[in-house]
Each structure stands twice: as C-alpha cells, then as structure tokens.
Amino acid sequence: MLRSLHWIEPETYRRAKNKVNEMQRNYGWPTELFGDFQNSDSIDKYHKDDYLSIIDAFKNDSMDFYTIMNILRKGLENREAFRLLPVKADRKNFLQSPAMVNAWYQPERNSLTLPYAIFNPPFYNNDFPKAFNFAAQGGTSGHELVHGFDDEVVVAISTRSRDEVHLSKEAGPPITG
C-alpha cells in the first residue's frame, strides 16, 4: 500500500516502512505464560495465590455467581496491575486477557494484538471459506495498524521524543503525509 502513495516523501516512506517492520505482533495468547497448553504448570504457578481468594469469596458469602465473578474479576485486574508495577515494559505483553474479544494497537509499544478470542465465531470459523476468514481478520488487523499512523499517534511521536518505532530515541519530524 505504501508504494502506491506517490505523494509520500522518501524519508516519510522509509520511516513508515520501518515502523511497520518493527511492529510487535501479538497473536493468540502470551506463550511465556500459557505455553502451548500441553502443560498447565506455568499458569497454575502464576495464579496460585488467586485460587484461594476464589474459594474464600464463595465460602464467606454464597451470593449469586454473577456478583462473585465481578468481584473476582476486579480483584484479579487489581492484582495483575500491582504485579506489573515493578516489571519493565514488555512489547509482548497482551495487556488484556486472550479470552477478550477485541484487538488493539498499543502506540507506546508499537504493538498490534489480536487475542485468541477474536479467532473464534462469529469473527473466524474453520468451516468458513478461507477468503472470509482472511477478510475478517485482515480488516481488523488493518484497522488497528492504521491507528499507528492516525493523528493521535503522530502527535504522541512528536511530543514524547520517540521515533517511529516508539522506542526512546531522539525524535525526528513526525510521520505525516
């Protein structure tokens, strides 16, 4: 697509191409945490302290399931946020559950994430023709990729002293067309 933009300046073209080439692509689930799902030891170890709170919440108050799940969800979100405080930023971090039906571009990490849930019906189905699945996922990926070049990200690049890849470097002129 970039090659068809005859108006684009050579330096802008180079930087845009570099940005896309350096983009972190996160698909499915974080393998560092979940592996290949053949062995659940890593996920069990990661959440070992959470299991007790789930059991305690139900034993202490057998309120309806929906309320318990909301309390636990918020508790897990808070604990996860605190777990990440001392950890260096990781471009491979999904930032949301792989069970979340969503897709996103993270400008400060220059990463595009398509979690596992978006590869399930109605967004993806092995019984559909490949062209349908390709179009659906390609449309979603393309939509998120374009966020890397929209006006909010261009302003972020020029005001935060970051380069087109969003790693801390001396900033050049913003990528514009």
PDB file of C-alpha atoms in Angstrom:
ATOM      1  CA  MET A   1       0.000   0.000   0.000  1.00  0.00           C
ATOM      2  CA  LEU A   2       2.801   2.439   0.827  1.00  0.00           C
ATOM      3  CA  ARG A   3       4.275   2.005  -2.655  1.00  0.00           C
ATOM      4  CA  SER A   4       1.049   3.291  -4.198  1.00  0.00           C
ATOM      5  CA  LEU A   5       1.374   6.617  -2.333  1.00  0.00           C
ATOM      6  CA  HIS A   6       3.198   8.662  -4.959  1.00  0.00           C
ATOM      7  CA  TRP A   7       2.958  11.845  -2.895  1.00  0.00           C
ATOM      8  CA  ILE A   8       4.858  10.419   0.084  1.00  0.00           C
ATOM      9  CA  GLU A   9       8.355  11.806   0.678  1.00  0.00           C
ATOM     10  CA  PRO A  10      11.210   9.258   0.654  1.00  0.00           C
ATOM     11  CA  GLU A  11      12.124   9.856   4.324  1.00  0.00           C
ATOM     12  CA  THR A  12       8.495   9.536   5.422  1.00  0.00           C
ATOM     13  CA  TYR A  13       8.174   6.338   3.363  1.00  0.00           C
ATOM     14  CA  ARG A  14      11.323   4.913   4.984  1.00  0.00           C
ATOM     15  CA  ARG A  15      10.114   5.733   8.494  1.00  0.00           C
ATOM     16  CA  ALA A  16       6.607   4.358   7.894  1.00  0.00           C
ATOM     17  CA  LYS A  17       8.024   1.133   6.455  1.00  0.00           C
ATOM     18  CA  ASN A  18      10.429   0.850   9.395  1.00  0.00           C
ATOM     19  CA  LYS A  19       7.578   1.371  11.848  1.00  0.00           C
ATOM     20  CA  VAL A  20       5.555  -1.477  10.338  1.00  0.00           C
ATOM     21  CA  ASN A  21       8.599  -3.772  10.093  1.00  0.00           C
ATOM     22  CA  GLU A  22       9.492  -3.132  13.748  1.00  0.00           C
ATOM     23  CA  MET A  23       5.924  -3.547  14.995  1.00  0.00           C
ATOM     24  CA  GLN A  24       5.479  -6.220  17.658  1.00  0.00           C
ATOM     25  CA  ARG A  25       2.774  -8.650  16.576  1.00  0.00           C
ATOM     26  CA  ASN A  26       0.953 -10.450  19.390  1.00  0.00           C
ATOM     27  CA  TYR A  27      -1.391 -13.210  18.257  1.00  0.00           C
ATOM     28  CA  GLY A  28      -3.397 -15.724  20.266  1.00  0.00           C
ATOM     29  CA  TRP A  29      -2.026 -15.756  23.791  1.00  0.00           C
ATOM     30  CA  PRO A  30       1.219 -14.901  25.592  1.00  0.00           C
ATOM     31  CA  THR A  31       3.267 -18.076  25.163  1.00  0.00           C
ATOM     32  CA  GLU A  32       5.540 -17.087  28.060  1.00  0.00           C
ATOM     33  CA  LEU A  33       2.552 -17.511  30.352  1.00  0.00           C
ATOM     34  CA  PHE A  34       0.383 -20.147  28.697  1.00  0.00           C
ATOM     35  CA  GLY A  35       2.928 -22.086  26.639  1.00  0.00           C
ATOM     36  CA  ASP A  36       1.289 -24.475  24.221  1.00  0.00           C
ATOM     37  CA  PHE A  37      -1.442 -25.549  26.680  1.00  0.00           C
ATOM     38  CA  GLN A  38       0.104 -29.007  26.963  1.00  0.00           C
ATOM     39  CA  ASN A  39       1.334 -28.268  30.480  1.00  0.00           C
ATOM     40  CA  SER A  40      -0.598 -26.008  32.851  1.00  0.00           C
ATOM     41  CA  ASP A  41       2.201 -25.647  35.435  1.00  0.00           C
ATOM     42  CA  SER A  42       3.165 -22.110  34.385  1.00  0.00           C
ATOM     43  CA  ILE A  43      -0.402 -20.772  34.523  1.00  0.00           C
ATOM     44  CA  ASP A  44      -1.063 -22.583  37.808  1.00  0.00           C
ATOM     45  CA  LYS A  45       2.110 -21.111  39.306  1.00  0.00           C
ATOM     46  CA  TYR A  46       1.219 -17.625  38.051  1.00  0.00           C
ATOM     47  CA  HIS A  47      -2.267 -17.735  39.609  1.00  0.00           C
ATOM     48  CA  LYS A  48      -1.556 -19.901  42.683  1.00  0.00           C
ATOM     49  CA  ASP A  49      -2.419 -17.078  45.077  1.00  0.00           C
ATOM     50  CA  ASP A  50      -5.642 -16.316  43.226  1.00  0.00           C
ATOM     51  CA  TYR A  51      -7.233 -19.744  43.742  1.00  0.00           C
ATOM     52  CA  LEU A  52      -7.542 -19.291  47.487  1.00  0.00           C
ATOM     53  CA  SER A  53      -9.286 -15.943  47.110  1.00  0.00           C
ATOM     54  CA  ILE A  54     -11.814 -17.529  44.748  1.00  0.00           C
ATOM     55  CA  ILE A  55     -12.601 -20.309  47.225  1.00  0.00           C
ATOM     56  CA  ASP A  56     -12.690 -17.875  50.171  1.00  0.00           C
ATOM     57  CA  ALA A  57     -15.039 -15.497  48.360  1.00  0.00           C
ATOM     58  CA  PHE A  58     -17.567 -18.267  47.816  1.00  0.00           C
ATOM     59  CA  LYS A  59     -17.235 -19.762  51.324  1.00  0.00           C
ATOM     60  CA  ASN A  60     -17.619 -16.395  53.051  1.00  0.00           C
ATOM     61  CA  ASP A  61     -20.672 -15.290  51.105  1.00  0.00           C
ATOM     62  CA  SER A  62     -22.535 -17.528  48.705  1.00  0.00           C
ATOM     63  CA  MET A  63     -24.006 -14.584  46.775  1.00  0.00           C
ATOM     64  CA  ASP A  64     -25.077 -15.064  43.201  1.00  0.00           C
ATOM     65  CA  PHE A  65     -22.494 -16.289  40.713  1.00  0.00           C
ATOM     66  CA  TYR A  66     -22.518 -13.065  38.666  1.00  0.00           C
ATOM     67  CA  THR A  67     -21.649 -10.930  41.696  1.00  0.00           C
ATOM     68  CA  ILE A  68     -18.860 -13.297  42.755  1.00  0.00           C
ATOM     69  CA  MET A  69     -17.410 -13.270  39.241  1.00  0.00           C
ATOM     70  CA  ASN A  70     -17.461  -9.456  39.110  1.00  0.00           C
ATOM     71  CA  ILE A  71     -15.688  -9.196  42.457  1.00  0.00           C
ATOM     72  CA  LEU A  72     -13.090 -11.755  41.400  1.00  0.00           C
ATOM     73  CA  ARG A  73     -12.575 -10.138  38.002  1.00  0.00           C
ATOM     74  CA  LYS A  74     -11.899  -6.768  39.584  1.00  0.00           C
ATOM     75  CA  GLY A  75      -9.649  -8.361  42.203  1.00  0.00           C
ATOM     76  CA  LEU A  76      -7.648 -10.183  39.534  1.00  0.00           C
ATOM     77  CA  GLU A  77      -7.333  -6.986  37.476  1.00  0.00           C
ATOM     78  CA  ASN A  78      -6.040  -5.104  40.514  1.00  0.00           C
ATOM     79  CA  ARG A  79      -3.577  -7.854  41.467  1.00  0.00           C
ATOM     80  CA  GLU A  80      -2.335  -8.056  37.886  1.00  0.00           C
ATOM     81  CA  ALA A  81      -1.806  -4.287  37.805  1.00  0.00           C
ATOM     82  CA  PHE A  82       0.233  -4.479  41.014  1.00  0.00           C
ATOM     83  CA  ARG A  83       2.233  -7.455  39.698  1.00  0.00           C
ATOM     84  CA  LEU A  84       3.236  -5.390  36.669  1.00  0.00           C
ATOM     85  CA  LEU A  85       4.373  -2.290  38.586  1.00  0.00           C
ATOM     86  CA  PRO A  86       7.986  -3.428  39.146  1.00  0.00           C
ATOM     87  CA  VAL A  87       8.219  -5.176  35.763  1.00  0.00           C
ATOM     88  CA  LYS A  88       9.915  -3.487  32.806  1.00  0.00           C
ATOM     89  CA  ALA A  89       7.538  -2.684  29.935  1.00  0.00           C
ATOM     90  CA  ASP A  90       7.295  -5.613  27.542  1.00  0.00           C
ATOM     91  CA  ARG A  91       6.126  -5.218  23.953  1.00  0.00           C
ATOM     92  CA  LYS A  92       4.861  -8.811  24.065  1.00  0.00           C
ATOM     93  CA  ASN A  93       2.530  -8.107  26.991  1.00  0.00           C
ATOM     94  CA  PHE A  94      -1.050  -8.561  25.830  1.00  0.00           C
ATOM     95  CA  LEU A  95      -2.401  -6.124  28.465  1.00  0.00           C
ATOM     96  CA  GLN A  96      -5.783  -7.888  28.323  1.00  0.00           C
ATOM     97  CA  SER A  97      -6.974 -11.450  28.576  1.00  0.00           C
ATOM     98  CA  PRO A  98      -6.664 -13.656  25.475  1.00  0.00           C
ATOM     99  CA  ALA A  99     -10.317 -14.504  26.158  1.00  0.00           C
ATOM    100  CA  MET A 100     -11.278 -10.866  25.491  1.00  0.00           C
ATOM    101  CA  VAL A 101     -12.926 -10.381  22.091  1.00  0.00           C
ATOM    102  CA  ASN A 102     -11.001  -7.324  20.984  1.00  0.00           C
ATOM    103  CA  ALA A 103      -7.967  -6.205  19.006  1.00  0.00           C
ATOM    104  CA  TRP A 104      -5.766  -3.198  19.636  1.00  0.00           C
ATOM    105  CA  TYR A 105      -2.760  -1.169  18.626  1.00  0.00           C
ATOM    106  CA  GLN A 106      -0.597  -0.003  21.546  1.00  0.00           C
ATOM    107  CA  PRO A 107       1.204   3.182  20.405  1.00  0.00           C
ATOM    108  CA  GLU A 108       3.779   3.395  23.197  1.00  0.00           C
ATOM    109  CA  ARG A 109       4.837  -0.193  22.456  1.00  0.00           C
ATOM    110  CA  ASN A 110       4.252  -0.104  18.703  1.00  0.00           C
ATOM    111  CA  SER A 111       2.453  -3.417  19.073  1.00  0.00           C
ATOM    112  CA  LEU A 112      -0.616  -4.913  17.455  1.00  0.00           C
ATOM    113  CA  THR A 113      -2.506  -7.544  19.455  1.00  0.00           C
ATOM    114  CA  LEU A 114      -5.110  -9.999  18.211  1.00  0.00           C
ATOM    115  CA  PRO A 115      -6.075 -12.214  21.167  1.00  0.00           C
ATOM    116  CA  TYR A 116      -7.270 -15.797  20.797  1.00  0.00           C
ATOM    117  CA  ALA A 117     -10.935 -14.898  21.285  1.00  0.00           C
ATOM    118  CA  ILE A 118     -11.088 -12.974  18.013  1.00  0.00           C
ATOM    119  CA  PHE A 119     -10.147 -16.181  16.145  1.00  0.00           C
ATOM    120  CA  ASN A 120     -13.477 -17.761  17.093  1.00  0.00           C
ATOM    121  CA  PRO A 121     -17.003 -17.466  15.696  1.00  0.00           C
ATOM    122  CA  PRO A 122     -18.501 -15.184  14.571  1.00  0.00           C
ATOM    123  CA  PHE A 123     -15.193 -13.462  13.654  1.00  0.00           C
ATOM    124  CA  TYR A 124     -13.412 -16.597  12.456  1.00  0.00           C
ATOM    125  CA  ASN A 125     -14.613 -20.095  11.720  1.00  0.00           C
ATOM    126  CA  ASN A 126     -12.693 -23.046  10.283  1.00  0.00           C
ATOM    127  CA  ASP A 127     -15.823 -24.028   8.365  1.00  0.00           C
ATOM    128  CA  PHE A 128     -15.943 -20.675   6.547  1.00  0.00           C
ATOM    129  CA  PRO A 129     -14.160 -20.244   3.223  1.00  0.00           C
ATOM    130  CA  LYS A 130     -10.580 -19.084   3.799  1.00  0.00           C
ATOM    131  CA  ALA A 131     -11.330 -15.833   1.973  1.00  0.00           C
ATOM    132  CA  PHE A 132     -13.985 -14.924   4.575  1.00  0.00           C
ATOM    133  CA  ASN A 133     -11.616 -15.541   7.486  1.00  0.00           C
ATOM    134  CA  PHE A 134      -8.793 -13.709   5.750  1.00  0.00           C
ATOM    135  CA  ALA A 135     -11.031 -10.721   5.021  1.00  0.00           C
ATOM    136  CA  ALA A 136     -12.390 -10.558   8.569  1.00  0.00           C
ATOM    137  CA  GLN A 137      -9.001 -10.803  10.275  1.00  0.00           C
ATOM    138  CA  GLY A 138      -7.320  -8.654   7.629  1.00  0.00           C
ATOM    139  CA  GLY A 139      -9.915  -5.933   8.086  1.00  0.00           C
ATOM    140  CA  THR A 140      -9.455  -5.988  11.847  1.00  0.00           C
ATOM    141  CA  SER A 141      -5.652  -6.051  11.600  1.00  0.00           C
ATOM    142  CA  GLY A 142      -5.642  -3.275   9.017  1.00  0.00           C
ATOM    143  CA  HIS A 143      -7.932  -1.146  11.144  1.00  0.00           C
ATOM    144  CA  GLU A 144      -5.606  -1.500  14.155  1.00  0.00           C
ATOM    145  CA  LEU A 145      -2.480  -0.980  12.032  1.00  0.00           C
ATOM    146  CA  VAL A 146      -3.843   2.339  10.738  1.00  0.00           C
ATOM    147  CA  HIS A 147      -4.069   3.551  14.351  1.00  0.00           C
ATOM    148  CA  GLY A 148      -0.270   3.588  14.252  1.00  0.00           C
ATOM    149  CA  PHE A 149      -0.487   6.399  11.713  1.00  0.00           C
ATOM    150  CA  ASP A 150      -3.547   8.338  12.848  1.00  0.00           C
ATOM    151  CA  ASP A 151      -3.415  11.875  14.204  1.00  0.00           C
ATOM    152  CA  GLU A 152      -3.276  10.883  17.886  1.00  0.00           C
ATOM    153  CA  VAL A 153      -0.198   8.707  17.404  1.00  0.00           C
ATOM    154  CA  VAL A 154       1.585  11.241  15.186  1.00  0.00           C
ATOM    155  CA  VAL A 155       1.123  13.854  17.916  1.00  0.00           C
ATOM    156  CA  ALA A 156       2.394  11.360  20.506  1.00  0.00           C
ATOM    157  CA  ILE A 157       5.513  10.717  18.423  1.00  0.00           C
ATOM    158  CA  SER A 158       6.323  14.391  18.021  1.00  0.00           C
ATOM    159  CA  THR A 159       5.618  15.362  21.639  1.00  0.00           C
ATOM    160  CA  ARG A 160       7.152  12.440  23.520  1.00  0.00           C
ATOM    161  CA  SER A 161      10.588  12.331  21.900  1.00  0.00           C
ATOM    162  CA  ARG A 162      10.008   8.896  20.423  1.00  0.00           C
ATOM    163  CA  ASP A 163      10.859   7.642  16.986  1.00  0.00           C
ATOM    164  CA  GLU A 164       8.554   5.887  14.561  1.00  0.00           C
ATOM    165  CA  VAL A 165       9.071   2.600  16.385  1.00  0.00           C
ATOM    166  CA  HIS A 166       8.215   4.269  19.712  1.00  0.00           C
ATOM    167  CA  LEU A 167      11.412   3.329  21.425  1.00  0.00           C
ATOM    168  CA  SER A 168      13.019   6.150  23.392  1.00  0.00           C
ATOM    169  CA  LYS A 169      15.237   7.930  20.912  1.00  0.00           C
ATOM    170  CA  GLU A 170      15.745  11.438  19.704  1.00  0.00           C
ATOM    171  CA  ALA A 171      12.649  12.320  17.715  1.00  0.00           C
ATOM    172  CA  GLY A 172      12.742  13.364  14.116  1.00  0.00           C
ATOM    173  CA  PRO A 173       9.890  15.039  12.272  1.00  0.00           C
ATOM    174  CA  PRO A 174       6.536  13.287  12.782  1.00  0.00           C
ATOM    175  CA  ILE A 175       5.376  10.776  10.188  1.00  0.00           C
ATOM    176  CA  THR A 176       2.853  12.687   8.133  1.00  0.00           C
ATOM    177  CA  GLY A 177       1.710  12.572   4.563  1.00  0.00           C
TER     178      GLY A 177
END
